[in-house]
């Protein structure tokens, strides 16, 4: 939940505009420029849009970048936005934010909580919420753009601001790349992004070198049986029994097929079959998420799923099942040299106590696609939870509301302040005048 003073500021800033302060220090600049950022955040939070539907969100971010002085191109790889801010000779730094929200009914009780209901890709009416912090990411992008637009005496080079669609579906980064992002706008020398953390206190940042997030694959298995009357099982091939056997067999992939030091997750998230007590269906559908880090392990797990699905069907005399892999996202691996440099910048900005060495997680992020194009890339974590709340959760031995849940709400003011200062100082160091 946002504290009272933060909400009061957020609801009373409609007419405020950016300060044209000449102070070069982002920590000084943010003190007089937080109000329009709060306004932008409230607008974005109230009006979330799902992946592939980010039309208004994209336009909002594009308009803000344009107003800051960027040369903006819209509809890159779908609803992607590219804003170029050029300032003499020097390297190019890419700063990326994601645009999309999640199909979740918000339960934060914030005065600006999302009330939106929309149709998803399957035509179902669903709630919509920025439950992964993308509204913070976009607000950060807008803030950083305005800082650099008003402090051109402090840096030299180009900044490529990216508003990326469809991160939650793992395809937006590649869609922009396939739309000739780097051929049209130049290949950056560095790529940076931040991501809200639901376990780090606001006012802190976290960073690690190497693997930070996992390969993500979605696997759909259609088991084909032979339907019939539930009272005459000998006339059927029961796909539910096959699915039950397969679900147990899949658990052995991690415990018996993988080397223990190679992190792997295979989770069956859904099983759907049947309509009535006494009818054996002819099909059963499984939905599985797979998480790995290394590409060879990724292939080995997916091959094992296919092998075990085939074996389960064969043991019952059923047809070969249909196995489809989709929404693949590569692991996010932070460039070691750039990560070390960013860590030193962050420590110089906040002090060592506010820069935390984070652990790798099995969540996914398609920002890793940019690094796979040969660009040194780093994503760092932005603490988003009020410290006293984290302390309370710790004392009560309960987990704080995580990302992707209906009650996730950042401790807004210090989170925005820290994010803009952190990203601005990192970009300043990479583009400092010789």
Tab-separated table of C-alpha atoms in Angstrom:
chain	number	residue	atom	x	y	z
A	1	UNK	CA	0.000	0.000	0.000
A	2	UNK	CA	1.122	3.566	-0.663
A	3	UNK	CA	1.499	5.824	2.344
A	4	UNK	CA	-0.897	8.723	2.832
A	5	UNK	CA	1.514	11.437	1.752
A	6	UNK	CA	2.329	9.585	-1.456
A	7	UNK	CA	-1.306	9.147	-2.440
A	8	UNK	CA	-2.006	12.785	-1.607
A	9	UNK	CA	0.753	13.933	-3.903
A	10	UNK	CA	-0.295	11.490	-6.612
A	11	UNK	CA	-3.861	12.815	-6.725
A	12	UNK	CA	-3.022	16.510	-6.684
A	13	UNK	CA	-0.442	16.947	-9.422
A	14	UNK	CA	-2.466	17.163	-12.580
A	15	UNK	CA	-1.348	20.684	-13.498
A	16	UNK	CA	2.313	20.374	-12.562
A	17	UNK	CA	5.055	20.315	-15.222
A	18	UNK	CA	8.741	19.474	-15.510
A	19	UNK	CA	11.284	21.716	-13.845
A	20	UNK	CA	14.066	23.046	-16.063
A	21	UNK	CA	16.600	22.932	-13.266
A	22	UNK	CA	20.240	23.260	-14.308
A	23	UNK	CA	21.425	20.954	-11.515
A	24	UNK	CA	23.380	18.078	-13.053
A	25	UNK	CA	22.912	15.682	-10.143
A	26	UNK	CA	19.909	13.365	-10.661
A	27	UNK	CA	19.443	13.199	-6.877
A	28	UNK	CA	18.855	16.942	-6.793
A	29	UNK	CA	16.770	16.972	-9.968
A	30	UNK	CA	14.303	14.341	-8.790
A	31	UNK	CA	13.428	16.399	-5.696
A	32	UNK	CA	11.738	19.025	-7.860
A	33	UNK	CA	10.495	16.699	-10.588
A	34	UNK	CA	8.796	13.867	-8.744
A	35	UNK	CA	5.296	15.348	-9.117
A	36	UNK	CA	4.893	14.877	-12.903
A	37	UNK	CA	6.291	11.377	-12.532
A	38	UNK	CA	3.628	10.578	-9.962
A	39	UNK	CA	1.017	11.907	-12.355
A	40	UNK	CA	2.324	9.694	-15.156
A	41	UNK	CA	2.369	6.672	-12.868
A	42	UNK	CA	-1.238	7.160	-11.752
A	43	UNK	CA	-2.374	7.441	-15.375
A	44	UNK	CA	-0.534	4.285	-16.373
A	45	UNK	CA	-1.692	2.318	-13.346
A	46	UNK	CA	-5.338	3.227	-13.885
A	47	UNK	CA	-5.255	2.244	-17.558
A	48	UNK	CA	-3.398	-1.067	-18.001
A	49	UNK	CA	-3.501	-3.005	-21.263
A	50	UNK	CA	-2.743	-6.661	-21.940
A	51	UNK	CA	0.032	-7.975	-24.182
A	52	UNK	CA	-0.550	-7.182	-27.873
A	53	UNK	CA	-3.235	-4.648	-26.848
A	54	UNK	CA	-1.002	-1.795	-25.622
A	55	UNK	CA	-2.290	0.814	-28.082
A	56	UNK	CA	-3.095	3.604	-25.610
A	57	UNK	CA	-0.172	2.785	-23.317
A	58	UNK	CA	2.186	2.925	-26.271
A	59	UNK	CA	0.759	6.270	-27.379
A	60	UNK	CA	1.074	7.665	-23.840
A	61	UNK	CA	4.755	6.701	-23.576
A	62	UNK	CA	5.472	7.940	-27.112
A	63	UNK	CA	3.833	11.289	-26.377
A	64	UNK	CA	5.846	11.708	-23.174
A	65	UNK	CA	9.130	10.885	-24.932
A	66	UNK	CA	8.247	13.276	-27.749
A	67	UNK	CA	7.457	16.037	-25.260
A	68	UNK	CA	10.857	15.475	-23.658
A	69	UNK	CA	12.536	16.131	-27.000
A	70	UNK	CA	13.126	12.614	-28.320
A	71	UNK	CA	12.749	11.718	-31.983
A	72	UNK	CA	10.016	9.108	-31.638
A	73	UNK	CA	8.998	6.230	-33.890
A	74	UNK	CA	5.802	4.343	-33.069
A	75	UNK	CA	4.520	0.859	-33.874
A	76	UNK	CA	7.871	-0.909	-34.026
A	77	UNK	CA	7.270	-4.647	-33.754
A	78	UNK	CA	3.617	-4.079	-32.884
A	79	UNK	CA	3.028	-1.331	-30.340
A	80	UNK	CA	6.738	-0.823	-29.632
A	81	UNK	CA	8.105	2.699	-29.170
A	82	UNK	CA	11.602	3.978	-29.965
A	83	UNK	CA	12.697	7.403	-28.756
A	84	UNK	CA	16.128	8.698	-29.770
A	85	UNK	CA	17.789	11.500	-27.823
A	86	UNK	CA	20.996	12.570	-29.578
A	87	UNK	CA	23.621	14.903	-28.160
A	88	UNK	CA	26.857	14.984	-30.122
A	89	UNK	CA	29.434	12.274	-30.585
A	90	UNK	CA	29.663	9.281	-28.310
A	91	UNK	CA	28.341	5.787	-27.649
A	92	UNK	CA	24.698	4.723	-27.709
A	93	UNK	CA	22.971	3.442	-24.572
A	94	UNK	CA	19.630	1.668	-24.793
A	95	UNK	CA	17.200	2.073	-21.870
A	96	UNK	CA	14.265	-0.310	-22.067
A	97	UNK	CA	10.873	-0.492	-20.385
A	98	UNK	CA	8.028	-2.947	-20.945
A	99	UNK	CA	4.458	-1.765	-21.600
A	100	UNK	CA	2.004	-4.585	-20.939
A	101	UNK	CA	-0.111	-5.560	-17.927
A	102	UNK	CA	-1.567	-8.831	-16.623
A	103	UNK	CA	-5.062	-10.398	-16.649
A	104	UNK	CA	-5.627	-9.911	-12.906
A	105	UNK	CA	-8.455	-8.189	-11.033
A	106	UNK	CA	-6.737	-5.628	-8.812
A	107	UNK	CA	-7.345	-5.844	-5.047
A	108	UNK	CA	-4.952	-3.203	-3.721
A	109	UNK	CA	-7.723	-0.770	-2.657
A	110	UNK	CA	-5.642	2.119	-3.989
A	111	UNK	CA	-7.699	5.202	-4.945
A	112	UNK	CA	-6.322	4.878	-8.482
A	113	UNK	CA	-6.641	1.093	-8.727
A	114	UNK	CA	-7.455	-0.348	-12.124
A	115	UNK	CA	-11.112	-1.153	-12.705
A	116	UNK	CA	-10.664	-2.254	-16.297
A	117	UNK	CA	-12.262	-5.398	-17.691
A	118	UNK	CA	-11.206	-6.413	-21.199
A	119	UNK	CA	-11.351	-9.350	-23.568
A	120	UNK	CA	-8.229	-11.508	-23.586
A	121	UNK	CA	-6.825	-13.351	-26.609
A	122	UNK	CA	-9.409	-16.128	-26.172
A	123	UNK	CA	-12.300	-13.667	-25.891
A	124	UNK	CA	-12.772	-14.096	-22.131
A	125	UNK	CA	-13.604	-11.039	-20.009
A	126	UNK	CA	-10.743	-10.537	-17.554
A	127	UNK	CA	-9.544	-7.889	-15.139
A	128	UNK	CA	-6.380	-5.998	-16.029
A	129	UNK	CA	-3.663	-4.822	-13.658
A	130	UNK	CA	-0.054	-3.664	-13.623
A	131	UNK	CA	0.900	-6.400	-11.165
A	132	UNK	CA	4.507	-6.740	-12.345
A	133	UNK	CA	5.650	-3.144	-11.964
A	134	UNK	CA	5.658	-2.236	-15.643
A	135	UNK	CA	3.937	1.043	-14.740
A	136	UNK	CA	6.968	1.853	-12.574
A	137	UNK	CA	9.294	0.854	-15.418
A	138	UNK	CA	7.518	3.154	-17.892
A	139	UNK	CA	7.461	6.023	-15.414
A	140	UNK	CA	11.178	5.536	-14.891
A	141	UNK	CA	11.747	5.697	-18.648
A	142	UNK	CA	9.839	8.976	-18.857
A	143	UNK	CA	11.734	10.435	-15.915
A	144	UNK	CA	15.158	9.482	-17.267
A	145	UNK	CA	14.288	10.920	-20.692
A	146	UNK	CA	13.316	14.244	-19.141
A	147	UNK	CA	16.436	14.370	-17.008
A	148	UNK	CA	18.750	13.869	-19.970
A	149	UNK	CA	16.789	16.233	-22.201
A	150	UNK	CA	17.342	19.044	-19.679
A	151	UNK	CA	20.987	18.289	-18.866
A	152	UNK	CA	22.711	17.995	-22.236
A	153	UNK	CA	25.819	19.711	-20.931
A	154	UNK	CA	26.511	16.642	-18.756
A	155	UNK	CA	26.708	13.938	-21.446
A	156	UNK	CA	27.519	13.174	-25.054
A	157	UNK	CA	26.237	10.432	-27.358
A	158	UNK	CA	22.825	8.862	-28.027
A	159	UNK	CA	20.170	7.357	-25.797
A	160	UNK	CA	17.709	4.888	-27.299
A	161	UNK	CA	14.583	4.755	-25.147
A	162	UNK	CA	12.575	1.580	-25.799
A	163	UNK	CA	8.957	0.962	-24.854
A	164	UNK	CA	8.585	-2.758	-25.484
A	165	UNK	CA	5.250	-4.551	-25.863
A	166	UNK	CA	4.253	-8.094	-24.920
A	167	UNK	CA	6.932	-8.865	-22.327
A	168	UNK	CA	4.473	-10.983	-20.362
A	169	UNK	CA	4.046	-13.195	-23.417
A	170	UNK	CA	7.809	-13.371	-23.981
A	171	UNK	CA	7.659	-12.141	-27.560
A	172	UNK	CA	7.803	-8.340	-27.641
A	173	UNK	CA	11.585	-7.955	-27.656
A	174	UNK	CA	11.979	-10.354	-30.567
A	175	UNK	CA	9.121	-8.671	-32.424
A	176	UNK	CA	10.963	-5.359	-32.259
A	177	UNK	CA	14.266	-6.964	-33.249
A	178	UNK	CA	12.579	-8.695	-36.196
A	179	UNK	CA	11.136	-5.327	-37.238
A	180	UNK	CA	14.742	-4.295	-37.897
A	181	UNK	CA	15.108	-2.342	-34.657
A	182	UNK	CA	18.881	-2.148	-34.809
A	183	UNK	CA	19.120	-1.775	-38.590
A	184	UNK	CA	16.765	1.214	-38.452
A	185	UNK	CA	18.010	2.915	-35.302
A	186	UNK	CA	21.562	1.666	-34.860
A	187	UNK	CA	22.948	-0.984	-32.566
A	188	UNK	CA	23.583	0.307	-29.044
A	189	UNK	CA	26.873	-0.147	-27.247
A	190	UNK	CA	25.099	-0.987	-23.985
A	191	UNK	CA	21.562	-1.969	-22.968
A	192	UNK	CA	20.084	-1.290	-19.533
A	193	UNK	CA	16.788	-2.088	-17.828
A	194	UNK	CA	15.435	-2.276	-14.312
A	195	UNK	CA	12.743	-4.456	-12.780
A	196	UNK	CA	10.662	-3.993	-9.633
A	197	UNK	CA	11.377	-6.425	-6.821
A	198	UNK	CA	8.750	-7.553	-4.326
A	199	UNK	CA	11.378	-8.760	-1.835
A	200	UNK	CA	13.808	-5.805	-1.732
A	201	UNK	CA	13.048	-2.709	0.362
A	202	UNK	CA	12.302	0.552	-1.407
A	203	UNK	CA	15.367	2.757	-1.576
A	204	UNK	CA	17.618	-0.172	-2.469
A	205	UNK	CA	18.757	-1.760	-5.714
A	206	UNK	CA	19.955	-5.278	-6.466
A	207	UNK	CA	22.314	-6.573	-9.116
A	208	UNK	CA	24.141	-9.720	-10.082
A	209	UNK	CA	26.503	-10.835	-12.831
A	210	UNK	CA	25.684	-13.794	-15.071
A	211	UNK	CA	22.352	-15.589	-15.137
A	212	UNK	CA	19.638	-13.526	-13.464
A	213	UNK	CA	16.454	-15.021	-14.937
A	214	UNK	CA	15.641	-18.289	-16.636
A	215	UNK	CA	14.764	-19.763	-19.997
A	216	UNK	CA	10.972	-20.039	-20.071
A	217	UNK	CA	8.995	-22.465	-22.235
A	218	UNK	CA	5.294	-23.242	-22.260
A	219	UNK	CA	4.436	-26.826	-23.213
A	220	UNK	CA	0.950	-28.013	-24.219
A	221	UNK	CA	0.289	-31.756	-24.383
A	222	UNK	CA	-2.867	-33.135	-25.963
A	223	UNK	CA	-3.360	-36.769	-24.918
A	224	UNK	CA	-5.578	-38.614	-27.363
A	225	UNK	CA	-7.625	-41.466	-25.927
A	226	UNK	CA	-10.877	-43.183	-26.877
A	227	UNK	CA	-14.009	-41.968	-25.136
A	228	UNK	CA	-16.917	-44.023	-23.908
A	229	UNK	CA	-19.217	-44.878	-21.027
A	230	UNK	CA	-17.616	-44.718	-17.604
A	231	UNK	CA	-19.240	-48.029	-16.685
A	232	UNK	CA	-17.426	-49.862	-19.514
A	233	UNK	CA	-13.743	-48.895	-19.158
A	234	UNK	CA	-12.623	-51.880	-21.243
A	235	UNK	CA	-14.119	-50.198	-24.330
A	236	UNK	CA	-12.146	-46.979	-23.810
A	237	UNK	CA	-8.593	-45.652	-23.680
A	238	UNK	CA	-8.761	-43.270	-20.745
A	239	UNK	CA	-6.702	-40.099	-21.395
A	240	UNK	CA	-7.115	-38.973	-17.778
A	241	UNK	CA	-5.330	-42.063	-16.482
A	242	UNK	CA	-2.590	-41.561	-19.076
A	243	UNK	CA	-2.291	-37.929	-17.964
A	244	UNK	CA	-2.060	-38.980	-14.305
A	245	UNK	CA	0.765	-41.386	-15.119
A	246	UNK	CA	2.514	-38.738	-17.204
A	247	UNK	CA	2.271	-36.077	-14.487
A	248	UNK	CA	4.064	-38.392	-12.073
A	249	UNK	CA	6.652	-39.349	-14.698
A	250	UNK	CA	7.379	-35.676	-15.406
A	251	UNK	CA	8.439	-35.177	-11.794
A	252	UNK	CA	11.385	-37.501	-12.383
A	253	UNK	CA	12.870	-35.241	-15.059
A	254	UNK	CA	14.297	-32.872	-12.446
A	255	UNK	CA	15.127	-35.551	-9.858
A	256	UNK	CA	16.574	-38.216	-12.166
A	257	UNK	CA	17.312	-36.839	-15.656
A	258	UNK	CA	19.097	-33.620	-14.662
A	259	UNK	CA	22.425	-33.002	-12.980
A	260	UNK	CA	21.610	-31.764	-9.454
A	261	UNK	CA	23.601	-28.529	-9.893
A	262	UNK	CA	21.659	-27.518	-13.042
A	263	UNK	CA	18.577	-25.564	-11.856
A	264	UNK	CA	15.435	-26.906	-13.528
A	265	UNK	CA	11.686	-26.515	-12.985
A	266	UNK	CA	8.927	-28.573	-14.619
A	267	UNK	CA	5.485	-27.563	-13.334
A	268	UNK	CA	2.127	-28.823	-14.579
A	269	UNK	CA	-0.072	-25.767	-14.223
A	270	UNK	CA	-3.337	-27.081	-15.674
A	271	UNK	CA	-5.097	-30.320	-16.611
A	272	UNK	CA	-8.403	-30.186	-18.476
A	273	UNK	CA	-10.595	-33.096	-19.553
A	274	UNK	CA	-14.085	-34.464	-19.332
A	275	UNK	CA	-17.617	-33.136	-18.812
A	276	UNK	CA	-19.464	-35.618	-16.542
A	277	UNK	CA	-19.001	-38.293	-13.880
A	278	UNK	CA	-19.793	-41.285	-16.091
A	279	UNK	CA	-18.245	-40.246	-19.401
A	280	UNK	CA	-14.667	-41.137	-20.286
A	281	UNK	CA	-13.420	-38.289	-22.499
A	282	UNK	CA	-11.424	-38.832	-25.634
A	283	UNK	CA	-8.834	-36.126	-24.899
A	284	UNK	CA	-6.955	-34.574	-22.003
A	285	UNK	CA	-4.970	-31.335	-22.188
A	286	UNK	CA	-1.946	-30.545	-19.993
A	287	UNK	CA	-0.269	-27.142	-19.689
A	288	UNK	CA	3.298	-27.089	-18.387
A	289	UNK	CA	5.879	-24.408	-17.660
A	290	UNK	CA	9.571	-25.276	-17.987
A	291	UNK	CA	12.402	-23.178	-16.491
A	292	UNK	CA	16.120	-23.689	-17.114
A	293	UNK	CA	19.258	-21.560	-17.583
A	294	UNK	CA	21.525	-23.190	-20.136
A	295	UNK	CA	20.422	-23.953	-23.702
A	296	UNK	CA	21.665	-27.555	-23.630
A	297	UNK	CA	19.669	-28.217	-20.436
A	298	UNK	CA	16.642	-26.545	-21.997
A	299	UNK	CA	16.773	-28.937	-24.964
A	300	UNK	CA	17.315	-31.940	-22.727
A	301	UNK	CA	14.236	-31.160	-20.610
A	302	UNK	CA	11.980	-30.564	-23.616
A	303	UNK	CA	13.204	-33.802	-25.218
A	304	UNK	CA	12.477	-35.655	-21.965
A	305	UNK	CA	8.917	-34.307	-21.862
A	306	UNK	CA	8.280	-35.538	-25.399
A	307	UNK	CA	9.803	-38.942	-24.610
A	308	UNK	CA	7.785	-39.450	-21.435
A	309	UNK	CA	4.552	-38.283	-23.088
A	310	UNK	CA	5.082	-40.767	-25.937
A	311	UNK	CA	5.847	-43.567	-23.485
A	312	UNK	CA	2.765	-42.900	-21.326
A	313	UNK	CA	0.515	-42.995	-24.391
A	314	UNK	CA	2.191	-46.084	-25.805
A	315	UNK	CA	1.785	-47.964	-22.519
A	316	UNK	CA	-2.004	-47.539	-22.833
A	317	UNK	CA	-2.194	-48.268	-26.537
A	318	UNK	CA	-3.127	-44.652	-27.300
A	319	UNK	CA	-2.139	-42.534	-30.260
A	320	UNK	CA	1.045	-40.475	-30.123
A	321	UNK	CA	0.220	-37.308	-28.133
A	322	UNK	CA	0.480	-33.821	-29.610
A	323	UNK	CA	3.236	-31.837	-27.870
A	324	UNK	CA	3.631	-28.133	-28.647
A	325	UNK	CA	6.252	-25.750	-27.238
A	326	UNK	CA	5.460	-22.033	-27.314
A	327	UNK	CA	6.202	-18.629	-25.761
A	328	UNK	CA	9.876	-19.471	-25.427
A	329	UNK	CA	11.984	-16.825	-23.705
A	330	UNK	CA	15.758	-17.137	-23.388
A	331	UNK	CA	17.561	-16.791	-20.080
A	332	UNK	CA	18.582	-13.293	-19.040
A	333	UNK	CA	22.349	-13.289	-18.577
A	334	UNK	CA	23.842	-10.042	-17.340
A	335	UNK	CA	27.104	-9.158	-19.069
A	336	UNK	CA	29.853	-9.653	-16.484
A	337	UNK	CA	31.972	-6.605	-17.358
A	338	UNK	CA	29.020	-4.222	-17.620
A	339	UNK	CA	27.415	-5.626	-14.451
A	340	UNK	CA	30.628	-4.948	-12.504
A	341	UNK	CA	30.684	-1.388	-13.829
A	342	UNK	CA	27.012	-0.799	-13.011
A	343	UNK	CA	27.497	-2.193	-9.505
A	344	UNK	CA	30.293	0.322	-8.851
A	345	UNK	CA	28.146	3.184	-10.168
A	346	UNK	CA	25.250	2.155	-7.930
A	347	UNK	CA	27.503	1.839	-4.871
A	348	UNK	CA	28.932	5.274	-5.634
A	349	UNK	CA	25.399	6.641	-5.851
A	350	UNK	CA	23.723	5.013	-2.852
A	351	UNK	CA	26.472	3.498	-0.723
A	352	UNK	CA	27.303	-0.171	-0.306
A	353	UNK	CA	24.475	-0.839	2.175
A	354	UNK	CA	21.795	0.007	-0.408
A	355	UNK	CA	23.219	-2.156	-3.216
A	356	UNK	CA	22.329	-5.814	-2.741
A	357	UNK	CA	23.820	-8.871	-4.409
A	358	UNK	CA	20.745	-10.684	-5.688
A	359	UNK	CA	20.223	-14.369	-6.389
A	360	UNK	CA	19.212	-15.810	-9.770
A	361	UNK	CA	15.508	-16.603	-10.050
A	362	UNK	CA	13.478	-18.928	-12.256
A	363	UNK	CA	11.212	-16.155	-13.510
A	364	UNK	CA	11.540	-15.069	-17.121
A	365	UNK	CA	12.276	-11.796	-18.926
A	366	UNK	CA	12.627	-11.332	-22.670
A	367	UNK	CA	15.083	-8.442	-22.142
A	368	UNK	CA	17.613	-11.254	-22.545
A	369	UNK	CA	16.859	-11.233	-26.285
A	370	UNK	CA	18.691	-7.915	-26.641
A	371	UNK	CA	21.807	-9.360	-25.033
A	372	UNK	CA	21.677	-12.237	-27.497
A	373	UNK	CA	22.149	-9.745	-30.314
A	374	UNK	CA	25.710	-9.162	-29.124
A	375	UNK	CA	24.938	-6.118	-26.967
A	376	UNK	CA	26.371	-5.988	-23.424
A	377	UNK	CA	23.155	-5.885	-21.394
A	378	UNK	CA	22.300	-5.609	-17.703
A	379	UNK	CA	19.009	-5.580	-15.825
A	380	UNK	CA	19.130	-4.564	-12.169
A	381	UNK	CA	16.461	-4.936	-9.489
A	382	UNK	CA	14.604	-2.001	-7.959
A	383	UNK	CA	13.399	-2.425	-4.383
A	384	UNK	CA	9.679	-1.630	-4.241
A	385	UNK	CA	8.359	-2.624	-0.790
A	386	UNK	CA	8.181	-0.385	2.263
A	387	UNK	CA	10.958	-1.533	4.657
A	388	UNK	CA	8.718	-1.667	7.742
A	389	UNK	CA	6.308	-3.941	5.870
A	390	UNK	CA	9.112	-6.303	4.905
A	391	UNK	CA	10.172	-6.379	8.552
A	392	UNK	CA	6.595	-7.163	9.592
A	393	UNK	CA	6.335	-9.986	7.054
A	394	UNK	CA	9.631	-11.365	8.301
A	395	UNK	CA	8.507	-11.283	11.942
A	396	UNK	CA	5.238	-12.989	11.053
A	397	UNK	CA	7.074	-15.516	8.860
A	398	UNK	CA	4.874	-14.793	5.868
A	399	UNK	CA	5.797	-13.981	2.305
A	400	UNK	CA	5.119	-10.427	1.069
A	401	UNK	CA	2.681	-10.051	-1.855
A	402	UNK	CA	4.668	-11.090	-4.882
A	403	UNK	CA	4.702	-9.795	-8.406
A	404	UNK	CA	1.814	-11.146	-10.493
A	405	UNK	CA	-0.613	-11.020	-7.565
A	406	UNK	CA	-3.727	-8.886	-7.098
A	407	UNK	CA	-2.354	-7.074	-4.031
A	408	UNK	CA	1.105	-6.072	-5.275
A	409	UNK	CA	1.600	-2.308	-4.844
A	410	UNK	CA	4.985	-0.550	-4.778
A	411	UNK	CA	6.036	1.924	-2.116
A	412	UNK	CA	5.726	4.488	-4.826
A	413	UNK	CA	7.600	7.674	-3.955
A	414	UNK	CA	10.948	6.180	-2.818
A	415	UNK	CA	10.731	3.527	-5.536
A	416	UNK	CA	10.383	6.103	-8.304
A	417	UNK	CA	13.060	8.336	-6.794
A	418	UNK	CA	15.556	5.503	-6.475
A	419	UNK	CA	14.831	4.146	-9.944
A	420	UNK	CA	15.288	7.447	-11.770
A	421	UNK	CA	18.458	8.306	-9.849
A	422	UNK	CA	19.928	4.819	-10.354
A	423	UNK	CA	19.232	4.618	-14.084
A	424	UNK	CA	20.237	8.232	-14.736
A	425	UNK	CA	23.583	7.862	-12.970
A	426	UNK	CA	24.324	4.630	-14.828
A	427	UNK	CA	23.607	6.232	-18.208
A	428	UNK	CA	25.536	9.387	-17.249
A	429	UNK	CA	28.623	7.323	-16.459
A	430	UNK	CA	28.380	5.429	-19.744
A	431	UNK	CA	27.923	8.683	-21.706
A	432	UNK	CA	30.146	11.030	-19.707
A	433	UNK	CA	32.012	13.632	-21.729
A	434	UNK	CA	35.625	12.855	-22.369
